[in-house]
Amino acid sequence: MRRDPRPTALPGAVRPAARLVRRGPAAAVSLLALVALSLTAGPAAARDAAPADGPLGSVSWRADLSVPSGDETNVSRADGALRLRDPHVRPASARSPRGQGTVLLPVHRLDRAVDRITPDVDVTLPAGSQVVVDVRGQDGLGRWTEWREASADDPAVLPRAVTRVQARIVLVAAADGAVPGIRALSLSAELDVDDAGPSVAAAASLTATVYATREGLVGGTTANGHVIVADDHFVALPSRRGLSPKGSGQYSVRVCGPARCETAPVWDVGPWNTRDDYWNPSSTRESFKDLPRGRPEAQAAYLEGYNGGLDGSGRRVLNPAGIDLADGTFHNVGLNDNGYVTVEYLWTAAGAATTSFPTWGTDVNIRQQATSASTRVAQLAGPTTVRVQCQVRGQLVQSNGYSNDAWSYLPDYGGYVSNIFIDNAAGWLPGVPNC
């Protein structure tokens, strides 16, 4: 039998007939109330999960590669496989000699929270070619994580729990033009709360001063499949981790030049490098981890001789560029020639601070939304400490004459828990903002 929650009341909430006395974060109740607690079912948030639900473990699914996704570039289908169509078509900014194609798969909705994703691929790989699977996730607040490359030997670990996952397949030709193919893709995912970091303070998105070059290349194709037009407005950054889907601004930057600022989406990969997410902290940077955050590898190579003055592909770096600007963006911010600009990487904000609180109770459900009718995405087996990011008014949860409609969002679990299960005297948690 589950233990009933300690009554937690909000101003104006219904109170039981028995007198309640607060003693620290919990409440002491009269003997009459204790008897009532032992005979009464728990609140809706705990009561609605039948034992048949079982524990929430890993989940797996198979991507349907037979149906065009609607967001594909330079791929074809033959003999039940996806193949790179033309080994000569490549992303404009990177200026790589190797052809590339991409497939953005539909978003997959999960019935549980996950933060570790492992792909299983069936591929044809001529020598020197590549098939890469990138994944990202969307959390309960609607925020996308960055893309992370994943493999069977090195799963992608996302920075927070998510309940929607999207995969992107990147096919890269060999230097001799041989093309790869992929016949099947399955993904498995699980929640590893042990990966959650410590509480962090809110932090603004990164702003850095970097050297900008003009991309030009009208008629070329960007890494997300956009065909460049005259007076175009977008930017290229040297990593796929911050690459927006075609037509979207999900990853955007604010570029400030001599005349004005412009917010532009990231639609291409380059210049110079393709694995240099220099806007991330050194500890999570994909490559060149010994460089400080905000310094592009090309800048360090050109100005300081880093990596022997070469980029990640072994080419001699001829300018310190850390961003390419499409023609329209280049001229709009006031550049007449290549030069330094100030760039804010808008998706890199650390978000709201979290506050840790103890919980109590067993088999406490965490929901996708602030209602017990919503999908259960995780469960707290017993008392623990959770990080609360924000709180909302949701379904009214009642127990033994007490009522509370406050729910807390737990970023490590990707969902909401009724505040009745937070071991705190206040129904509306002090110091925690609204979601």
GROMACS .gro file of C-alpha atoms in nm:
model
  435
    1MET     CA    1   0.000   0.000   0.000
    2ARG     CA    2   0.135   0.339  -0.097
    3ARG     CA    3   0.195   0.589   0.175
    4ASP     CA    4  -0.039   0.888   0.152
    5PRO     CA    5   0.112   1.231   0.106
    6ARG     CA    6   0.163   1.470   0.389
    7PRO     CA    7  -0.107   1.731   0.350
    8THR     CA    8   0.021   2.042   0.180
    9ALA     CA    9  -0.213   2.337   0.152
   10LEU     CA   10  -0.224   2.652  -0.053
   11PRO     CA   11  -0.385   2.975   0.061
   12GLY     CA   12  -0.757   2.923   0.026
   13ALA     CA   13  -0.725   2.545   0.004
   14VAL     CA   14  -0.974   2.321   0.175
   15ARG     CA   15  -0.854   2.223   0.524
   16PRO     CA   16  -0.949   1.910   0.718
   17ALA     CA   17  -1.148   1.930   1.037
   18ALA     CA   18  -0.852   1.813   1.244
   19ARG     CA   19  -0.615   2.092   1.348
   20LEU     CA   20  -0.284   2.088   1.156
   21VAL     CA   21   0.042   2.185   1.320
   22ARG     CA   22   0.351   2.263   1.105
   23ARG     CA   23   0.680   2.125   1.230
   24GLY     CA   24   0.950   2.222   0.983
   25PRO     CA   25   0.890   2.112   0.625
   26ALA     CA   26   0.642   1.838   0.712
   27ALA     CA   27   0.322   1.844   0.913
   28ALA     CA   28   0.216   1.667   1.231
   29VAL     CA   29  -0.149   1.564   1.240
   30SER     CA   30  -0.381   1.456   1.515
   31LEU     CA   31  -0.439   1.091   1.585
   32LEU     CA   32  -0.778   1.121   1.419
   33ALA     CA   33  -0.616   1.254   1.105
   34LEU     CA   34  -0.354   0.978   1.107
   35VAL     CA   35  -0.629   0.718   1.123
   36ALA     CA   36  -0.797   0.888   0.830
   37LEU     CA   37  -0.471   0.883   0.638
   38SER     CA   38  -0.433   0.512   0.689
   39LEU     CA   39  -0.783   0.441   0.558
   40THR     CA   40  -0.796   0.684   0.268
   41ALA     CA   41  -0.653   0.639  -0.080
   42GLY     CA   42  -0.368   0.864  -0.188
   43PRO     CA   43  -0.405   1.166  -0.415
   44ALA     CA   44  -0.487   1.136  -0.781
   45ALA     CA   45  -0.126   1.188  -0.883
   46ALA     CA   46  -0.028   0.859  -0.722
   47ARG     CA   47  -0.357   0.669  -0.729
   48ASP     CA   48  -0.415   0.662  -1.104
   49ALA     CA   49  -0.116   0.443  -1.191
   50ALA     CA   50  -0.218   0.080  -1.180
   51PRO     CA   51   0.043  -0.178  -1.081
   52ALA     CA   52   0.020  -0.318  -1.434
   53ASP     CA   53   0.198  -0.009  -1.560
   54GLY     CA   54   0.523  -0.153  -1.430
   55PRO     CA   55   0.854   0.027  -1.414
   56LEU     CA   56   0.955   0.258  -1.696
   57GLY     CA   57   1.268   0.119  -1.860
   58SER     CA   58   1.428   0.161  -2.198
   59VAL     CA   59   1.224   0.200  -2.516
   60SER     CA   60   1.310   0.112  -2.876
   61TRP     CA   61   1.168   0.198  -3.216
   62ARG     CA   62   1.250   0.148  -3.583
   63ALA     CA   63   1.268   0.439  -3.824
   64ASP     CA   64   1.070   0.406  -4.146
   65LEU     CA   65   1.325   0.479  -4.417
   66SER     CA   66   1.096   0.371  -4.701
   67VAL     CA   67   0.884   0.686  -4.693
   68PRO     CA   68   1.033   1.025  -4.789
   69SER     CA   69   1.054   1.244  -4.479
   70GLY     CA   70   0.987   1.568  -4.662
   71ASP     CA   71   1.321   1.709  -4.551
   72GLU     CA   72   1.591   1.534  -4.753
   73THR     CA   73   1.890   1.650  -4.952
   74ASN     CA   74   2.088   1.453  -5.211
   75VAL     CA   75   1.957   1.106  -5.128
   76SER     CA   76   1.784   0.837  -5.331
   77ARG     CA   77   1.601   0.513  -5.252
   78ALA     CA   78   1.683   0.185  -5.422
   79ASP     CA   79   1.667  -0.180  -5.319
   80GLY     CA   80   1.517  -0.088  -4.984
   81ALA     CA   81   1.807   0.139  -4.889
   82LEU     CA   82   1.882   0.511  -4.867
   83ARG     CA   83   2.187   0.607  -5.069
   84LEU     CA   84   2.382   0.922  -5.140
   85ARG     CA   85   2.257   1.031  -5.480
   86ASP     CA   86   2.541   1.248  -5.614
   87PRO     CA   87   2.895   1.235  -5.468
   88HIS     CA   88   2.967   1.581  -5.609
   89VAL     CA   89   2.695   1.771  -5.419
   90ARG     CA   90   2.833   1.907  -5.094
   91PRO     CA   91   2.749   2.173  -4.833
   92ALA     CA   92   2.841   2.516  -4.961
   93SER     CA   93   3.029   2.670  -4.671
   94ALA     CA   94   3.255   2.377  -4.577
   95ARG     CA   95   3.398   2.360  -4.932
   96SER     CA   96   3.475   1.994  -4.880
   97PRO     CA   97   3.560   1.778  -5.182
   98ARG     CA   98   3.335   1.500  -5.047
   99GLY     CA   99   2.967   1.488  -5.134
  100GLN     CA  100   2.705   1.482  -4.860
  101GLY     CA  101   2.336   1.408  -4.821
  102THR     CA  102   2.101   1.433  -4.526
  103VAL     CA  103   1.766   1.295  -4.416
  104LEU     CA  104   1.577   1.459  -4.129
  105LEU     CA  105   1.344   1.198  -3.983
  106PRO     CA  106   1.007   1.286  -3.826
  107VAL     CA  107   0.992   1.361  -3.454
  108HIS     CA  108   0.926   1.045  -3.251
  109ARG     CA  109   0.705   1.093  -2.943
  110LEU     CA  110   0.784   0.877  -2.642
  111ASP     CA  111   0.573   0.766  -2.348
  112ARG     CA  112   0.863   0.814  -2.108
  113ALA     CA  113   1.150   1.049  -2.041
  114VAL     CA  114   1.494   0.963  -2.184
  115ASP     CA  115   1.837   1.122  -2.204
  116ARG     CA  116   2.060   0.849  -2.351
  117ILE     CA  117   2.003   0.737  -2.711
  118THR     CA  118   2.174   0.453  -2.897
  119PRO     CA  119   2.133   0.382  -3.271
  120ASP     CA  120   2.160   0.047  -3.446
  121VAL     CA  121   2.228   0.081  -3.818
  122ASP     CA  122   2.251  -0.156  -4.112
  123VAL     CA  123   2.479   0.021  -4.359
  124THR     CA  124   2.685  -0.022  -4.673
  125LEU     CA  125   3.015   0.161  -4.628
  126PRO     CA  126   3.266   0.170  -4.909
  127ALA     CA  127   3.615   0.251  -4.781
  128GLY     CA  128   3.638   0.617  -4.679
  129SER     CA  129   3.262   0.683  -4.677
  130GLN     CA  130   3.049   0.756  -4.372
  131VAL     CA  131   2.698   0.725  -4.237
  132VAL     CA  132   2.642   0.940  -3.926
  133VAL     CA  133   2.335   0.948  -3.701
  134ASP     CA  134   2.271   1.271  -3.510
  135VAL     CA  135   1.995   1.293  -3.249
  136ARG     CA  136   1.831   1.566  -3.045
  137GLY     CA  137   1.539   1.589  -2.805
  138GLN     CA  138   1.260   1.823  -2.699
  139ASP     CA  139   1.177   1.858  -2.330
  140GLY     CA  140   0.851   1.927  -2.149
  141LEU     CA  141   0.900   2.302  -2.184
  142GLY     CA  142   0.928   2.274  -2.563
  143ARG     CA  143   1.304   2.338  -2.580
  144TRP     CA  144   1.525   2.146  -2.822
  145THR     CA  145   1.865   2.022  -2.716
  146GLU     CA  146   2.156   2.057  -2.955
  147TRP     CA  147   2.222   1.772  -3.195
  148ARG     CA  148   2.458   1.501  -3.074
  149GLU     CA  149   2.626   1.235  -3.285
  150ALA     CA  150   2.540   0.885  -3.167
  151SER     CA  151   2.675   0.539  -3.237
  152ALA     CA  152   2.634   0.191  -3.094
  153ASP     CA  153   2.968   0.224  -2.915
  154ASP     CA  154   2.915   0.584  -2.805
  155PRO     CA  155   2.550   0.669  -2.729
  156ALA     CA  156   2.437   1.029  -2.735
  157VAL     CA  157   2.385   1.168  -2.385
  158LEU     CA  158   2.154   1.470  -2.393
  159PRO     CA  159   2.190   1.751  -2.136
  160ARG     CA  160   1.838   1.702  -1.999
  161ALA     CA  161   1.552   1.455  -2.012
  162VAL     CA  162   1.327   1.469  -2.319
  163THR     CA  163   1.005   1.305  -2.435
  164ARG     CA  164   1.044   1.370  -2.809
  165VAL     CA  165   1.341   1.252  -3.012
  166GLN     CA  166   1.444   1.337  -3.366
  167ALA     CA  167   1.718   1.170  -3.570
  168ARG     CA  168   1.914   1.303  -3.867
  169ILE     CA  169   2.107   1.077  -4.103
  170VAL     CA  170   2.415   1.220  -4.275
  171LEU     CA  171   2.572   1.029  -4.566
  172VAL     CA  172   2.922   1.130  -4.676
  173ALA     CA  173   3.094   1.006  -4.994
  174ALA     CA  174   3.444   0.866  -5.000
  175ALA     CA  175   3.720   1.076  -5.157
  176ASP     CA  176   3.705   0.858  -5.470
  177GLY     CA  177   3.329   0.918  -5.506
  178ALA     CA  178   3.207   0.586  -5.363
  179VAL     CA  179   2.870   0.638  -5.195
  180PRO     CA  180   2.737   0.488  -4.871
  181GLY     CA  181   2.389   0.353  -4.803
  182ILE     CA  182   2.172   0.269  -4.505
  183ARG     CA  183   1.917  -0.012  -4.507
  184ALA     CA  184   1.775   0.015  -4.156
  185LEU     CA  185   1.790   0.234  -3.847
  186SER     CA  186   1.663   0.143  -3.501
  187LEU     CA  187   1.704   0.352  -3.189
  188SER     CA  188   1.684   0.269  -2.821
  189ALA     CA  189   1.664   0.520  -2.539
  190GLU     CA  190   1.662   0.526  -2.162
  191LEU     CA  191   1.671   0.768  -1.872
  192ASP     CA  192   1.992   0.784  -1.673
  193VAL     CA  193   1.929   1.028  -1.391
  194ASP     CA  194   2.284   0.973  -1.266
  195ASP     CA  195   2.397   1.182  -1.565
  196ALA     CA  196   2.221   1.488  -1.425
  197GLY     CA  197   2.462   1.760  -1.327
  198PRO     CA  198   2.455   1.976  -1.015
  199SER     CA  199   2.220   2.269  -0.971
  200VAL     CA  200   2.327   2.556  -1.191
  201ALA     CA  201   2.258   2.925  -1.191
  202ALA     CA  202   2.077   3.079  -1.486
  203ALA     CA  203   2.320   3.208  -1.747
  204ALA     CA  204   2.276   3.417  -2.057
  205SER     CA  205   2.356   3.275  -2.397
  206LEU     CA  206   2.719   3.300  -2.510
  207THR     CA  207   2.834   3.612  -2.690
  208ALA     CA  208   3.172   3.612  -2.867
  209THR     CA  209   3.365   3.827  -3.111
  210VAL     CA  210   3.464   3.622  -3.415
  211TYR     CA  211   3.589   3.684  -3.767
  212ALA     CA  212   3.315   3.671  -4.032
  213THR     CA  213   3.347   3.593  -4.401
  214ARG     CA  214   3.088   3.626  -4.677
  215GLU     CA  215   2.955   3.293  -4.795
  216GLY     CA  216   2.812   3.399  -5.131
  217LEU     CA  217   2.784   3.081  -5.342
  218VAL     CA  218   2.441   3.170  -5.483
  219GLY     CA  219   2.285   2.858  -5.632
  220GLY     CA  220   2.475   2.630  -5.397
  221THR     CA  221   2.312   2.407  -5.138
  222THR     CA  222   2.359   2.442  -4.765
  223ALA     CA  223   2.405   2.155  -4.520
  224ASN     CA  224   2.032   2.156  -4.437
  225GLY     CA  225   1.925   2.152  -4.803
  226HIS     CA  226   1.850   2.520  -4.855
  227VAL     CA  227   1.936   2.646  -5.204
  228ILE     CA  228   2.116   2.979  -5.167
  229VAL     CA  229   1.955   3.279  -5.338
  230ALA     CA  230   2.075   3.633  -5.395
  231ASP     CA  231   2.058   3.857  -5.086
  232ASP     CA  232   2.000   3.553  -4.865
  233HIS     CA  233   1.985   3.573  -4.486
  234PHE     CA  234   2.141   3.291  -4.282
  235VAL     CA  235   2.476   3.194  -4.131
  236ALA     CA  236   2.710   2.895  -4.128
  237LEU     CA  237   2.881   2.765  -3.815
  238PRO     CA  238   3.152   2.495  -3.809
  239SER     CA  239   2.950   2.213  -3.647
  240ARG     CA  240   2.626   2.028  -3.718
  241ARG     CA  241   2.536   2.052  -3.348
  242GLY     CA  242   2.366   2.387  -3.404
  243LEU     CA  243   2.227   2.327  -3.754
  244SER     CA  244   1.859   2.422  -3.797
  245PRO     CA  245   1.623   2.214  -4.009
  246LYS     CA  246   1.555   2.371  -4.348
  247GLY     CA  247   1.329   2.673  -4.322
  248SER     CA  248   1.344   2.694  -3.941
  249GLY     CA  249   1.522   2.920  -3.697
  250GLN     CA  250   1.543   2.669  -3.413
  251TYR     CA  251   1.914   2.746  -3.381
  252SER     CA  252   1.979   3.112  -3.456
  253VAL     CA  253   2.241   3.376  -3.383
  254ARG     CA  254   2.229   3.750  -3.336
  255VAL     CA  255   2.507   3.905  -3.543
  256CYS     CA  256   2.614   4.264  -3.478
  257GLY     CA  257   2.836   4.444  -3.727
  258PRO     CA  258   2.945   4.805  -3.782
  259ALA     CA  259   2.595   4.924  -3.881
  260ARG     CA  260   2.335   4.709  -3.707
  261CYS     CA  261   2.243   4.367  -3.570
  262GLU     CA  262   2.048   4.088  -3.736
  263THR     CA  263   1.905   3.761  -3.604
  264ALA     CA  264   1.967   3.488  -3.859
  265PRO     CA  265   1.918   3.108  -3.862
  266VAL     CA  266   2.206   2.859  -3.881
  267TRP     CA  267   2.154   2.680  -4.213
  268ASP     CA  268   2.502   2.570  -4.315
  269VAL     CA  269   2.815   2.407  -4.171
  270GLY     CA  270   3.153   2.582  -4.202
  271PRO     CA  271   3.376   2.769  -4.258
  272TRP     CA  272   3.688   2.554  -4.235
  273ASN     CA  273   3.579   2.301  -3.975
  274THR     CA  274   3.273   2.079  -3.940
  275ARG     CA  275   3.323   1.955  -3.580
  276ASP     CA  276   3.412   2.276  -3.398
  277ASP     CA  277   3.122   2.374  -3.174
  278TYR     CA  278   3.329   2.647  -3.011
  279TRP     CA  279   3.021   2.804  -2.850
  280ASN     CA  280   3.003   2.512  -2.605
  281PRO     CA  281   3.211   2.478  -2.287
  282SER     CA  282   3.544   2.303  -2.340
  283SER     CA  283   3.426   2.001  -2.141
  284THR     CA  284   3.141   1.928  -2.384
  285ARG     CA  285   3.303   2.060  -2.702
  286GLU     CA  286   3.306   1.803  -2.979
  287SER     CA  287   3.667   1.868  -3.082
  288PHE     CA  288   3.959   2.090  -2.980
  289LYS     CA  289   3.870   2.062  -2.611
  290ASP     CA  290   4.190   2.241  -2.508
  291LEU     CA  291   4.065   2.568  -2.657
  292PRO     CA  292   3.861   2.807  -2.442
  293ARG     CA  293   3.491   2.853  -2.502
  294GLY     CA  294   3.418   3.111  -2.770
  295ARG     CA  295   3.745   3.068  -2.966
  296PRO     CA  296   3.705   2.900  -3.307
  297GLU     CA  297   3.976   2.653  -3.403
  298ALA     CA  298   4.040   2.842  -3.727
  299GLN     CA  299   4.106   3.160  -3.529
  300ALA     CA  300   4.354   2.983  -3.301
  301ALA     CA  301   4.521   2.811  -3.600
  302TYR     CA  302   4.558   3.131  -3.802
  303LEU     CA  303   4.664   3.368  -3.522
  304GLU     CA  304   4.849   3.134  -3.287
  305GLY     CA  305   4.963   2.841  -3.499
  306TYR     CA  306   4.732   2.603  -3.315
  307ASN     CA  307   4.723   2.254  -3.469
  308GLY     CA  308   5.018   2.352  -3.686
  309GLY     CA  309   4.807   2.621  -3.851
  310LEU     CA  310   4.576   2.358  -4.001
  311ASP     CA  311   4.201   2.303  -3.972
  312GLY     CA  312   4.043   1.974  -3.869
  313SER     CA  313   4.075   1.839  -4.223
  314GLY     CA  314   4.444   1.923  -4.251
  315ARG     CA  315   4.401   2.230  -4.471
  316ARG     CA  316   4.614   2.539  -4.416
  317VAL     CA  317   4.391   2.800  -4.249
  318LEU     CA  318   4.404   3.121  -4.457
  319ASN     CA  319   4.183   3.340  -4.236
  320PRO     CA  320   4.052   3.318  -3.878
  321ALA     CA  321   3.685   3.280  -3.974
  322GLY     CA  322   3.447   3.136  -3.716
  323ILE     CA  323   3.125   3.223  -3.903
  324ASP     CA  324   3.010   3.260  -4.262
  325LEU     CA  325   2.737   3.513  -4.342
  326ALA     CA  326   2.499   3.489  -4.636
  327ASP     CA  327   2.512   3.793  -4.866
  328GLY     CA  328   2.202   3.962  -4.727
  329THR     CA  329   2.313   3.923  -4.367
  330PHE     CA  330   2.670   4.027  -4.451
  331HIS     CA  331   2.562   4.359  -4.605
  332ASN     CA  332   2.277   4.424  -4.361
  333VAL     CA  333   2.505   4.428  -4.056
  334GLY     CA  334   2.730   4.678  -4.237
  335LEU     CA  335   3.023   4.472  -4.366
  336ASN     CA  336   3.188   4.565  -4.695
  337ASP     CA  337   3.473   4.318  -4.645
  338ASN     CA  338   3.546   4.029  -4.413
  339GLY     CA  339   3.588   4.139  -4.054
  340TYR     CA  340   3.508   4.086  -3.690
  341VAL     CA  341   3.150   4.079  -3.564
  342THR     CA  342   2.985   4.016  -3.229
  343VAL     CA  343   2.774   3.701  -3.226
  344GLU     CA  344   2.524   3.580  -2.967
  345TYR     CA  345   2.445   3.208  -2.994
  346LEU     CA  346   2.084   3.231  -2.888
  347TRP     CA  347   2.015   2.867  -2.799
  348THR     CA  348   2.308   2.835  -2.557
  349ALA     CA  349   2.148   2.997  -2.252
  350ALA     CA  350   2.173   2.776  -1.944
  351GLY     CA  351   1.805   2.839  -1.873
  352ALA     CA  352   1.644   2.897  -1.539
  353ALA     CA  353   1.824   2.804  -1.222
  354THR     CA  354   1.715   2.493  -1.038
  355THR     CA  355   1.648   2.452  -0.668
  356SER     CA  356   1.680   2.118  -0.492
  357PHE     CA  357   1.400   1.988  -0.272
  358PRO     CA  358   1.344   1.658  -0.091
  359THR     CA  359   1.047   1.443  -0.186
  360TRP     CA  360   0.862   1.177   0.004
  361GLY     CA  361   0.629   0.892  -0.081
  362THR     CA  362   0.676   0.583  -0.297
  363ASP     CA  363   0.588   0.521  -0.663
  364VAL     CA  364   0.538   0.891  -0.720
  365ASN     CA  365   0.452   0.958  -1.084
  366ILE     CA  366   0.604   1.229  -1.300
  367ARG     CA  367   0.376   1.342  -1.580
  368GLN     CA  368   0.433   1.492  -1.922
  369GLN     CA  369   0.197   1.777  -1.828
  370ALA     CA  370   0.065   1.911  -1.498
  371THR     CA  371  -0.223   1.665  -1.475
  372SER     CA  372  -0.258   1.304  -1.365
  373ALA     CA  373  -0.436   1.228  -1.695
  374SER     CA  374  -0.113   1.305  -1.882
  375THR     CA  375   0.137   1.040  -1.984
  376ARG     CA  376   0.357   0.911  -1.705
  377VAL     CA  377   0.716   0.975  -1.815
  378ALA     CA  378   0.905   0.869  -1.503
  379GLN     CA  379   0.852   0.755  -1.146
  380LEU     CA  380   1.020   0.819  -0.812
  381ALA     CA  381   1.046   0.483  -0.638
  382GLY     CA  382   1.100   0.638  -0.295
  383PRO     CA  383   1.204   0.955  -0.117
  384THR     CA  384   1.482   1.138  -0.295
  385THR     CA  385   1.608   1.487  -0.382
  386VAL     CA  386   1.493   1.649  -0.706
  387ARG     CA  387   1.588   1.962  -0.896
  388VAL     CA  388   1.294   2.195  -0.956
  389GLN     CA  389   1.323   2.446  -1.239
  390CYS     CA  390   0.980   2.609  -1.230
  391GLN     CA  391   0.622   2.549  -1.122
  392VAL     CA  392   0.275   2.590  -1.272
  393ARG     CA  393  -0.089   2.575  -1.176
  394GLY     CA  394  -0.234   2.251  -1.304
  395GLN     CA  395  -0.479   1.982  -1.200
  396LEU     CA  396  -0.610   2.017  -0.848
  397VAL     CA  397  -0.480   1.723  -0.642
  398GLN     CA  398  -0.675   1.644  -0.326
  399SER     CA  399  -0.594   1.435  -0.022
  400ASN     CA  400  -0.775   1.417   0.310
  401GLY     CA  401  -0.935   1.756   0.280
  402TYR     CA  402  -0.621   1.922   0.150
  403SER     CA  403  -0.595   2.055  -0.205
  404ASN     CA  404  -0.303   2.173  -0.417
  405ASP     CA  405  -0.298   2.264  -0.785
  406ALA     CA  406   0.076   2.344  -0.796
  407TRP     CA  407   0.305   2.120  -1.000
  408SER     CA  408   0.684   2.141  -1.029
  409TYR     CA  409   0.882   2.083  -1.348
  410LEU     CA  410   1.179   1.849  -1.297
  411PRO     CA  411   1.430   1.890  -1.583
  412ASP     CA  412   1.615   1.570  -1.492
  413TYR     CA  413   1.296   1.371  -1.553
  414GLY     CA  414   1.137   1.575  -1.830
  415GLY     CA  415   0.804   1.619  -1.656
  416TYR     CA  416   0.591   1.754  -1.372
  417VAL     CA  417   0.523   1.626  -1.021
  418SER     CA  418   0.247   1.741  -0.789
  419ASN     CA  419   0.384   1.967  -0.517
  420ILE     CA  420   0.205   1.747  -0.264
  421PHE     CA  421   0.505   1.516  -0.298
  422ILE     CA  422   0.760   1.791  -0.235
  423ASP     CA  423   0.855   1.776   0.132
  424ASN     CA  424   0.812   2.146   0.200
  425ALA     CA  425   0.564   2.330   0.419
  426ALA     CA  426   0.464   2.565   0.140
  427GLY     CA  427   0.225   2.448  -0.130
  428TRP     CA  428   0.373   2.700  -0.373
  429LEU     CA  429   0.750   2.648  -0.343
  430PRO     CA  430   0.943   2.954  -0.227
  431GLY     CA  431   1.195   3.101  -0.469
  432VAL     CA  432   1.081   2.891  -0.766
  433PRO     CA  433   0.950   3.088  -1.067
  434ASN     CA  434   0.649   3.018  -1.287
  435CYS     CA  435   0.709   2.803  -1.593
   0.00000   0.00000   0.00000
